[in-house]
Amino acid sequence: GNTTVTRVGVTTKVNGVVQHDGIYLLEGGIRLTTSQDVFIVRCLNATPSARGLVEFRANTRALTSSPTSWILNAFADLPSVDVADFTGLAVGGENDLLSTFIDSATDILFSPADLGILESACCPPGGCVAPVGTETVELLKDVCAACGDPDINVNAAKDACVDFLSIEYLNTTCLFDYCSACVKNAIESVIYTAEAVAAMDSVGPLDVAPAPVLQEAHITVMAKAQVRKGRGTPSDPEGTGFTLMSNGMSLHVSFAPSTTLARIDGKFGYQEIGWSPALGVFHNLTVILRENDIHTFIVVDGLNASLVWKADFHHSGLFLGASCLDQLSVIADKVYLNLTAQVNIPQSYLTKHEKHVLVMPLPPTLHLSAMTYISSSISVPLVPFSHCSIWGVPHVANYGRTTYNYLGSGIYSLSASVEADLEAQVFNCPLQIAKRGTLQTSVAVGAAVRVGNITVTKLGFATNVDGVVQPNGLHELSGGITVDISDEFTLVRGPLVAEGFAEIRMSARAMVSSPTAWVHSVYSQLPSTLIGSSTGLCMAGQKTAKEQFLSKDVSIFAAVDVALLEAACCPDGSCAPPAGECEYPRAEDLCEACNPQVAFKLAEATCELINDYAVRQACLFDFCATCGADAAEVAIASAE
């Protein structure tokens, strides 16, 4: 954009102004990290879709043989879909060197002062110019011999670069760098090459936005805009907001009702947000705390969710990661409808804070819905979301947290909400092993979610978006919809609105006894204010579950997916809800129906660590319904 960042030696400048070591948020969503050894420029807002991020970084290293006494190694990361739009050394080859040379003063990004310093140290009296004529390929032995020191030779170079023999190109560059330096036992060339290896290994094609690598805490409240009589002045209007207490520090964020202003106390004064949040309406306030000390304050209008304002700010030590959840609290009062907090942490982090959070494994991150540790000074409901789960053979814990079982195969509505513009469906496949009379158990083998005009389908370990298979990673779709994909898990999150957000998580696991060789569990989350008008299994019970059966002509599954599942599960067209009323079988009876018979005590041993009575009974049933063939899967699904 309009920002120019330069690095000369160990000095970093932004638009000509020297910057001290630290992290800076620049205009246009640019993040600059600078220190004596490295500087990184990352374009945070350059990715309106799931294209990836743009990043440029350079390392400064001492080099005795350099006229400036230093050398820079530069690395550029681009989404691979954008490479065709770029020019320069990064996308060219040896034959393009002349075309990348810049001699027009209007095209040079360096300031005249910096350019003068570099040219005086590096260029001969005639100036630094592009090579003329045909370039010759220098032999390594000639480069070494030019040093005039017999100890600087090809064999010495090979000894120094032995670690890179398996990568031909990098080994060659290491050898040439060693001899070019004309310094015995030159370690710099080895360090440079190692950095290049690390960069090549860690980057790869960025076809989609990478998963977050920083721990984040998302704190959201619904705040009712009001102005109390006698409070506030035109120059300092009364704000509606809340206070965060973290690591011994406090932070107050607010907006000023009946004005177009918002502020973060101690960070910046009132800022223009572009609209006036209406009085008497609950508006959405969110603070995102990050481990790297760059945080975000977001205001979403309660009447029009398309009105969004956000501002980034720097505050050291405010959030120290998920291990310090105990130190985070929120102080609010009765003007707040609800409060939620969520902490996103890397998959490798295993939390021990079960007493504070509900752990939901979701690669490539773990999502922790942190509720119970919030400050007791909040006198409003702490749980604004309602949850529903379907798992096993099959069991449902509905939005009312009542657990029930149901029979039947084919397509069923799991959760449908007109207000959330969301619909989720599952395809149940009959199990062919443990039968009891005419009763037929089944498992979910397909899941489909529609949010707005976008449909996401998971069949086994593949995820489709509008019929197109998607790679693993975080996909930011139109309308504020995000889809986070891995082999085992797919998370679909609707746009953030005043009530919160809707979320569907689909998991897949291998299952020997399933006709498709896999089984799905599905978890739904809706703002509690929306479930009253919802339908589906998540609002049903055991006696009304069969009423949620859907014919395939009204299903959101693609016809090709339905045909695939029917061929595996009910080639005779028998996928249907059970006829009439029927009693759900006992787990013991299913174990007896197995051939050979399975001892019920094995089921009890598998499920003994599950404390919840209803879930433990479901675990026993699943073990017997699969004749013990999927004991590990049964235990894992029940634990989830």
XYZ file of C-alpha atoms in Angstrom:
640
model
C 0.000 0.000 0.000
C 1.373 3.357 1.085
C 3.811 1.904 3.621
C 7.502 1.307 2.842
C 9.623 -0.719 5.250
C 13.389 -0.851 4.678
C 16.141 -2.874 6.289
C 19.758 -1.761 5.995
C 22.054 -3.832 8.175
C 20.368 -4.002 11.581
C 18.330 -0.813 11.104
C 14.616 -0.951 10.246
C 12.727 2.109 9.001
C 9.039 2.696 8.272
C 8.534 5.458 5.710
C 12.017 6.734 6.557
C 11.615 6.692 10.363
C 13.885 4.382 12.404
C 11.964 1.801 14.473
C 13.090 0.227 17.735
C 12.863 -3.518 18.348
C 9.287 -4.681 18.849
C 5.983 -5.475 17.155
C 4.084 -2.747 15.307
C 0.646 -2.634 13.694
C 0.850 -0.334 10.689
C -1.821 1.249 8.529
C -3.639 -1.165 6.255
C -3.402 -4.232 8.476
C 0.389 -4.620 8.217
C 2.277 -6.185 11.109
C 5.984 -5.422 11.476
C 8.251 -7.427 13.764
C 11.795 -6.125 14.053
C 14.888 -7.014 16.078
C 18.637 -6.881 15.577
C 18.675 -10.223 13.755
C 15.429 -10.292 11.798
C 12.542 -8.281 10.502
C 9.187 -9.623 9.305
C 6.512 -7.777 7.340
C 3.161 -9.575 7.239
C 0.045 -8.340 5.437
C -2.733 -9.381 7.829
C -5.651 -8.010 5.806
C -4.478 -9.120 2.376
C -6.626 -12.257 2.437
C -10.357 -11.582 2.046
C -10.821 -15.240 1.104
C -8.998 -18.467 1.918
C -6.003 -17.521 -0.227
C -3.380 -17.398 2.476
C -1.119 -14.662 3.793
C 1.679 -12.546 2.326
C 4.888 -12.345 4.320
C 8.387 -11.017 3.726
C 11.231 -11.549 6.174
C 14.972 -10.971 6.191
C 17.763 -12.105 8.493
C 20.815 -9.933 9.102
C 24.100 -11.787 9.613
C 27.670 -10.568 10.085
C 29.937 -11.283 7.111
C 33.560 -10.182 7.323
C 34.082 -10.374 3.559
C 31.114 -8.104 2.790
C 31.960 -4.435 2.069
C 29.248 -3.485 4.585
C 30.291 -6.191 7.119
C 26.796 -7.672 6.955
C 24.603 -9.758 4.664
C 20.823 -10.152 4.408
C 18.986 -13.372 3.542
C 15.445 -12.713 2.366
C 12.400 -15.001 2.268
C 9.034 -14.283 0.651
C 5.853 -16.302 1.259
C 2.895 -15.950 -1.101
C -0.310 -17.918 -1.662
C 0.621 -20.087 -4.632
C -2.488 -18.967 -6.528
C -1.067 -15.422 -6.573
C 2.429 -16.194 -7.864
C 1.447 -15.576 -11.489
C 0.604 -11.963 -10.593
C 4.127 -11.223 -9.296
C 7.424 -10.385 -10.985
C 11.005 -10.271 -9.756
C 13.754 -12.661 -8.734
C 11.340 -14.686 -6.602
C 9.387 -15.886 -9.636
C 12.042 -15.661 -12.365
C 15.081 -17.670 -13.353
C 18.668 -17.064 -14.451
C 17.516 -15.726 -17.808
C 15.361 -13.093 -16.080
C 18.149 -11.406 -14.102
C 18.515 -8.423 -16.426
C 14.785 -7.712 -16.404
C 14.711 -7.511 -12.604
C 17.462 -4.870 -12.373
C 15.979 -1.501 -11.314
C 17.718 1.674 -12.428
C 14.812 4.125 -12.548
C 14.806 6.407 -9.516
C 11.002 6.455 -9.470
C 10.888 2.652 -9.035
C 13.467 2.389 -6.245
C 11.944 1.913 -2.761
C 15.145 2.762 -0.867
C 15.440 6.345 0.367
C 18.177 8.463 -1.272
C 20.071 8.497 2.044
C 20.083 4.697 2.402
C 20.894 4.231 -1.257
C 23.827 6.620 -0.935
C 25.263 4.634 2.004
C 24.959 1.337 0.154
C 26.351 2.619 -3.134
C 29.355 4.266 -1.478
C 30.273 0.968 0.208
C 29.465 -1.404 -2.632
C 29.668 0.214 -6.046
C 32.738 1.123 -8.119
C 33.112 4.680 -9.391
C 30.933 3.825 -12.370
C 28.056 2.809 -10.111
C 26.255 -0.491 -9.533
C 24.991 -1.632 -12.921
C 23.391 -4.691 -14.441
C 25.716 -7.319 -15.952
C 26.467 -6.801 -19.629
C 26.742 -9.591 -22.202
C 26.593 -13.346 -21.722
C 27.175 -14.596 -18.206
C 29.701 -17.354 -17.665
C 29.333 -20.255 -15.277
C 32.164 -20.221 -12.763
C 33.667 -23.491 -11.587
C 33.911 -24.062 -7.862
C 37.633 -24.770 -8.032
C 38.228 -21.433 -9.786
C 36.263 -19.537 -7.131
C 38.296 -21.214 -4.386
C 41.580 -20.615 -6.231
C 40.787 -16.902 -6.597
C 41.155 -16.543 -2.822
C 44.910 -17.201 -3.171
C 44.980 -19.380 -0.047
C 45.693 -23.107 -0.558
C 43.709 -23.949 2.589
C 40.541 -22.563 0.976
C 39.835 -25.319 -1.516
C 37.094 -27.609 -2.799
C 37.718 -30.292 -0.173
C 37.500 -27.777 2.673
C 34.239 -26.485 1.224
C 32.825 -30.024 1.010
C 33.730 -30.667 4.629
C 31.937 -27.490 5.706
C 28.797 -28.285 3.684
C 28.546 -32.020 4.334
C 25.139 -31.668 6.029
C 23.515 -30.594 2.756
C 24.673 -33.388 0.440
C 21.113 -34.708 0.086
C 19.848 -31.404 -1.387
C 21.866 -30.829 -4.533
C 21.008 -27.190 -5.166
C 21.548 -26.096 -1.561
C 24.769 -28.090 -1.348
C 26.059 -26.283 -4.442
C 25.188 -22.851 -3.055
C 26.841 -23.699 0.258
C 30.054 -24.714 -1.533
C 30.166 -21.512 -3.596
C 29.363 -19.332 -0.566
C 32.198 -20.948 1.379
C 34.775 -20.233 -1.305
C 33.369 -16.790 -2.153
C 33.908 -15.658 1.441
C 37.637 -16.486 1.249
C 37.615 -17.135 4.997
C 38.963 -20.345 6.511
C 36.334 -22.433 8.300
C 33.651 -19.921 7.275
C 30.592 -20.795 9.318
C 28.352 -18.127 7.796
C 27.729 -20.088 4.609
C 26.557 -23.096 6.619
C 24.189 -20.950 8.689
C 22.710 -19.330 5.567
C 22.104 -22.678 3.950
C 20.493 -24.099 7.089
C 18.122 -21.121 7.180
C 17.223 -21.740 3.546
C 16.466 -25.392 4.316
C 14.230 -24.390 7.215
C 12.382 -21.890 5.051
C 11.843 -24.403 2.258
C 10.619 -27.064 4.691
C 8.259 -24.816 6.624
C 6.566 -22.843 3.880
C 5.331 -24.987 1.022
C 2.447 -23.869 -1.199
C -0.056 -21.770 0.732
C -3.204 -22.621 -1.187
C -5.376 -21.877 1.844
C -4.957 -19.734 4.895
C -2.851 -21.564 7.468
C -4.280 -22.508 10.829
C -3.522 -20.102 13.645
C -0.333 -20.822 15.540
C -0.903 -18.336 18.376
C -3.032 -18.926 21.412
C -6.033 -16.614 21.444
C -8.793 -15.830 23.939
C -12.097 -14.596 22.499
C -14.261 -12.745 25.051
C -17.717 -11.739 23.822
C -20.531 -9.923 25.647
C -23.951 -8.698 24.566
C -24.124 -5.170 25.969
C -27.350 -3.147 26.090
C -26.757 0.428 24.972
C -27.979 2.901 27.573
C -27.149 6.339 28.904
C -27.905 6.949 32.559
C -29.290 10.343 33.442
C -26.690 12.906 34.370
C -23.746 10.832 33.160
C -21.324 11.821 30.424
C -20.509 15.047 28.603
C -20.278 15.900 24.877
C -16.481 15.750 25.090
C -16.480 12.602 27.244
C -19.715 10.658 26.622
C -20.698 7.773 28.878
C -19.632 4.427 27.462
C -21.314 1.039 27.473
C -18.608 -1.577 27.878
C -16.862 -4.017 30.169
C -13.562 -4.431 31.992
C -11.093 -7.257 31.467
C -8.877 -8.257 34.368
C -5.829 -10.275 33.314
C -2.393 -10.929 34.783
C -2.813 -8.133 37.330
C -3.814 -5.598 34.654
C -7.184 -4.146 33.656
C -8.518 -3.059 30.289
C -11.834 -1.279 29.714
C -13.490 -1.281 26.282
C -16.678 0.571 25.414
C -18.803 2.358 22.855
C -20.796 5.550 23.430
C -24.539 5.089 22.710
C -26.232 7.794 20.632
C -22.817 8.674 19.188
C -20.582 7.091 16.553
C -17.665 6.586 18.946
C -15.838 3.704 20.678
C -12.682 3.580 22.774
C -10.185 1.473 24.719
C -9.238 3.288 27.910
C -5.519 3.936 28.119
C -4.908 2.859 24.516
C -6.692 5.417 22.423
C -9.443 7.973 22.848
C -12.818 7.807 21.205
C -12.610 6.590 17.621
C -15.152 6.986 14.827
C -16.916 3.660 14.102
C -19.189 4.853 11.287
C -22.664 4.395 12.803
C -24.581 5.022 16.018
C -25.542 1.875 18.003
C -29.192 2.223 18.964
C -30.226 2.788 22.574
C -32.007 -0.054 24.337
C -30.537 -2.681 21.980
C -28.036 -5.411 22.862
C -24.889 -4.983 20.768
C -22.022 -7.454 20.391
C -18.655 -6.540 21.925
C -15.687 -8.865 21.439
C -12.082 -8.640 22.582
C -9.544 -11.052 21.075
C -6.483 -11.441 23.277
C -3.372 -12.903 21.652
C -0.217 -14.367 23.087
C 1.897 -12.081 20.855
C 0.483 -8.976 22.633
C -1.409 -7.721 19.553
C -5.099 -7.692 20.469
C -8.361 -6.705 18.732
C -11.549 -4.936 19.872
C -14.673 -5.553 17.748
C -18.132 -3.942 17.851
C -21.028 -5.553 15.926
C -24.348 -3.710 15.690
C -27.282 -5.516 17.324
C -29.754 -4.541 14.601
C -27.547 -4.882 11.532
C -24.746 -7.459 11.763
C -23.102 -6.050 8.625
C -22.085 -2.991 10.660
C -18.750 -4.036 12.129
C -15.900 -1.958 13.525
C -12.612 -3.304 14.808
C -9.323 -1.895 16.014
C -6.015 -3.589 16.796
C -3.932 -2.500 19.759
C -0.741 -3.533 21.563
C -0.649 -4.390 25.267
C 2.253 -6.406 26.681
C 1.545 -9.279 29.070
C -2.245 -9.034 28.960
C -2.722 -12.660 27.854
C -0.161 -15.337 28.684
C -1.926 -18.292 27.055
C -4.350 -20.997 28.044
C -2.214 -22.051 30.994
C -3.147 -18.759 32.680
C -6.924 -18.924 32.317
C -7.310 -18.568 36.083
C -5.964 -15.021 35.827
C -8.561 -13.870 33.274
C -11.899 -12.428 34.418
C -14.534 -10.016 33.161
C -16.383 -7.395 35.189
C -19.784 -6.325 33.894
C -23.225 -5.507 35.321
C -26.909 -6.010 34.624
C -26.878 -4.331 31.217
C -25.243 -7.461 29.782
C -27.369 -10.199 28.248
C -24.708 -12.901 28.307
C -20.997 -13.489 28.264
C -18.864 -16.156 26.647
C -15.169 -16.799 26.348
C -13.318 -19.147 24.039
C -9.615 -19.980 23.970
C -8.007 -21.381 20.824
C -4.745 -23.242 21.434
C -2.375 -25.304 19.288
C -3.229 -28.983 18.964
C -0.019 -29.992 20.708
C -1.057 -28.222 23.913
C -2.767 -30.556 26.397
C -4.706 -28.549 28.960
C -5.246 -29.625 32.546
C -7.963 -27.027 33.166
C -10.999 -29.314 32.948
C -12.390 -27.645 36.065
C -12.493 -24.363 34.162
C -13.263 -25.377 30.595
C -15.055 -27.910 28.450
C -12.457 -29.596 26.228
C -13.576 -30.303 22.664
C -10.787 -31.818 20.486
C -10.822 -30.163 17.092
C -7.653 -30.331 14.966
C -5.842 -28.264 13.833
C -6.713 -26.452 17.086
C -8.355 -27.319 20.370
C -11.371 -25.156 21.113
C -11.979 -24.519 24.792
C -15.343 -22.990 25.693
C -14.382 -21.280 28.938
C -17.423 -20.496 31.060
C -17.093 -21.260 34.761
C -13.988 -19.267 35.597
C -15.570 -15.926 34.658
C -15.762 -13.334 37.442
C -18.647 -13.865 39.867
C -19.459 -10.166 39.673
C -21.491 -10.909 36.535
C -25.128 -11.346 37.545
C -26.409 -12.572 34.166
C -26.575 -16.085 32.627
C -23.118 -17.446 31.808
C -24.168 -19.985 29.158
C -25.656 -18.274 26.079
C -25.316 -21.294 23.792
C -27.286 -24.528 23.588
C -25.569 -27.719 22.459
C -26.729 -30.900 20.750
C -24.803 -34.077 19.926
C -25.427 -37.208 17.879
C -23.055 -40.160 18.122
C -22.853 -43.926 18.144
C -25.726 -46.279 17.252
C -27.301 -43.545 17.286
C -27.807 -41.456 20.413
C -28.885 -37.830 20.695
C -28.295 -35.326 23.479
C -30.738 -32.618 22.409
C -30.674 -28.874 23.056
C -32.524 -29.493 26.303
C -29.683 -31.875 27.312
C -32.049 -34.853 27.305
C -30.342 -37.982 25.975
C -32.372 -40.427 23.914
C -31.855 -43.216 21.378
C -33.620 -43.789 18.085
C -33.832 -46.381 15.342
C -34.014 -45.968 11.601
C -31.852 -45.375 8.564
C -31.748 -42.850 5.742
C -31.685 -39.038 5.925
C -32.701 -37.198 9.104
C -32.860 -33.522 9.995
C -30.462 -32.908 12.872
C -31.009 -29.182 13.424
C -32.732 -26.527 11.339
C -33.061 -22.852 12.271
C -34.637 -20.269 9.988
C -33.318 -17.430 12.154
C -29.748 -18.734 11.991
C -30.213 -19.624 8.295
C -28.668 -22.990 9.110
C -29.630 -26.602 8.489
C -27.790 -29.822 9.387
C -28.677 -33.360 8.277
C -27.257 -36.856 8.820
C -27.451 -40.065 6.783
C -27.861 -43.187 8.932
C -26.673 -46.556 7.653
C -28.025 -49.900 9.018
C -25.605 -52.123 10.899
C -25.588 -55.671 9.624
C -24.313 -57.569 12.661
C -26.177 -57.544 15.988
C -29.922 -57.777 15.261
C -32.750 -58.491 17.675
C -35.840 -59.692 15.833
C -36.856 -57.082 13.257
C -35.059 -54.226 15.014
C -32.257 -52.649 13.013
C -29.588 -50.433 14.566
C -27.712 -47.867 12.487
C -24.883 -45.332 12.537
C -24.411 -41.914 10.930
C -22.118 -42.207 7.900
C -22.760 -38.852 6.210
C -23.308 -35.290 7.429
C -24.308 -32.153 5.539
C -24.596 -28.535 6.701
C -26.120 -25.573 4.875
C -25.328 -22.060 6.087
C -26.828 -19.382 3.887
C -26.163 -20.411 0.295
C -23.164 -22.616 1.135
C -23.415 -26.378 1.702
C -20.644 -28.360 3.403
C -20.726 -32.166 3.257
C -18.556 -34.714 5.062
C -18.493 -38.304 3.827
C -15.885 -40.246 5.723
C -12.618 -38.324 5.697
C -13.424 -36.060 2.708
C -15.083 -32.645 2.943
C -16.933 -30.956 0.062
C -17.976 -27.316 -0.170
C -20.744 -26.895 -2.743
C -19.770 -30.223 -4.295
C -16.029 -29.536 -4.582
C -13.547 -31.492 -2.437
C -11.510 -29.119 -0.252
C -7.977 -29.502 1.145
C -7.295 -29.434 4.867
C -6.977 -26.008 6.438
C -8.996 -22.953 7.385
C -11.304 -21.674 4.618
C -12.875 -18.224 4.963
C -15.976 -18.191 2.762
C -18.361 -15.424 1.765
C -20.794 -14.003 4.277
C -18.493 -14.447 7.262
C -18.688 -18.261 7.127
C -15.584 -20.269 8.030
C -14.862 -23.958 7.453
C -11.956 -25.581 9.326
C -11.034 -28.937 7.757
C -8.857 -31.850 8.785
C -9.124 -35.538 7.960
C -11.075 -36.391 11.093
C -12.861 -33.130 11.877
C -14.741 -30.453 9.961
C -15.970 -27.326 11.750
C -18.552 -25.056 10.086
C -19.127 -21.709 11.775
C -21.764 -19.221 10.703
C -21.242 -15.455 10.700
C -20.990 -13.580 13.984
C -24.306 -11.827 14.652
C -25.709 -10.019 17.654
C -26.950 -13.277 19.219
C -23.596 -15.009 18.760
C -22.752 -17.601 16.112
C -23.997 -21.014 15.013
C -21.513 -23.866 14.808
C -21.618 -27.455 13.529
C -18.715 -29.868 14.105
C -18.545 -33.149 12.198
C -16.060 -35.859 13.161
C -15.150 -39.055 11.300
C -13.582 -42.236 12.622
C -12.849 -45.629 11.124
C -15.404 -48.291 12.098
C -14.999 -51.930 11.126
C -18.666 -52.808 11.571
C -19.997 -49.926 9.458
C -20.893 -50.797 5.836
C -18.961 -47.677 4.761
C -16.006 -48.449 7.096
C -16.491 -45.118 8.890
C -18.853 -43.447 11.346
C -19.688 -39.804 12.072
C -20.447 -37.880 15.229
C -22.006 -34.434 14.860
C -22.112 -31.590 17.388
C -24.352 -28.539 16.986
C -24.207 -25.234 18.845
C -26.823 -22.482 18.556
C -27.354 -19.258 20.497
C -29.961 -20.186 23.113
C -32.245 -17.398 21.923
C -32.677 -19.201 18.581
C -33.510 -22.755 19.619
C -37.187 -22.045 20.327
C -37.915 -21.968 16.599
C -35.537 -24.817 15.699
C -36.551 -28.283 14.513
C -34.839 -31.644 13.973
C -33.469 -34.426 16.141
C -31.889 -31.799 18.392
C -35.390 -30.641 19.390
C -37.028 -34.083 19.355
C -37.263 -37.052 21.709
C -37.292 -40.814 21.305
C -40.975 -40.954 20.288
C -40.787 -38.087 17.789
C -37.374 -38.846 16.275
C -38.826 -40.757 13.323
C -40.754 -37.613 12.329
C -37.417 -36.013 11.419
C -36.920 -38.456 8.516
C -36.457 -36.640 5.180
C -36.986 -37.829 1.638
C -33.958 -37.373 -0.562
C -35.725 -34.869 -2.819
C -35.779 -32.310 0.040
C -32.337 -33.197 1.367
C -29.342 -30.874 1.241
C -27.120 -33.865 0.372
C -26.057 -33.896 -3.289
C -27.791 -36.580 -5.361
C -24.458 -38.230 -6.132
C -23.652 -38.486 -2.402
C -27.058 -39.983 -1.605
C -26.595 -42.543 -4.385
C -23.164 -43.474 -3.016
C -24.465 -43.943 0.532
C -27.566 -45.846 -0.557
C -25.437 -48.239 -2.599
C -23.381 -49.063 0.498
C -26.171 -49.018 3.078
C -29.482 -49.949 1.487
C -29.112 -51.061 -2.138
C -32.650 -52.463 -1.985
C -34.062 -49.059 -1.055
C -34.729 -50.091 2.543
C -33.352 -46.949 4.220
C -36.369 -45.679 6.138
C -37.623 -44.843 9.639
C -38.974 -47.739 11.708
C -42.580 -48.711 11.025
C -44.825 -48.010 14.011
C -43.802 -47.781 17.652
C -41.014 -50.058 18.815
C -39.128 -50.610 22.008
C -35.440 -49.802 21.899
C -33.460 -53.016 22.563
C -31.347 -53.572 25.656
C -27.572 -53.678 25.328
C -27.472 -57.115 26.973
C -29.848 -58.504 24.346
C -27.660 -57.255 21.508
C -24.533 -58.833 23.030
C -26.440 -62.140 23.180
C -27.512 -61.733 19.535
C -23.903 -61.553 18.321
C -22.451 -64.574 16.570
C -20.399 -65.623 18.402
C -22.044 -64.233 21.530
C -20.180 -61.389 23.267
C -19.871 -61.266 27.052
C -21.622 -58.205 28.449
C -18.845 -57.782 31.038
C -16.508 -56.787 28.190
C -18.833 -53.908 27.400
C -18.863 -52.893 31.057
C -15.064 -52.924 31.148
C -14.889 -50.692 28.049
C -17.315 -48.115 29.456
C -16.493 -48.169 33.160
C -14.596 -44.871 33.178
C -17.553 -42.839 31.858
C -19.214 -41.013 34.769
C -22.357 -39.742 33.048
C -25.062 -42.414 33.413
C -26.817 -41.765 30.081
C -23.558 -41.677 28.130
C -22.325 -44.830 29.866
C -25.548 -46.638 28.881
C -25.045 -45.446 25.302
C -21.474 -46.763 25.379
C -22.693 -50.197 26.544
C -25.274 -50.259 23.771
C -22.733 -49.296 21.095
C -20.292 -51.965 22.233
C -22.945 -54.686 21.959
C -24.474 -53.309 18.744
C -21.058 -53.661 17.071
C -20.331 -56.993 18.799
C -17.177 -55.513 20.304
C -15.576 -55.067 16.888
C -15.131 -51.321 17.441
C -14.421 -51.150 21.158
C -11.838 -48.376 20.813
C -14.113 -46.283 18.593
C -17.017 -46.752 20.995
C -14.920 -45.562 23.943
C -13.548 -42.542 22.059
C -16.952 -41.468 20.711
C -18.489 -41.767 24.182
C -15.659 -39.740 25.731
C -16.183 -36.978 23.166
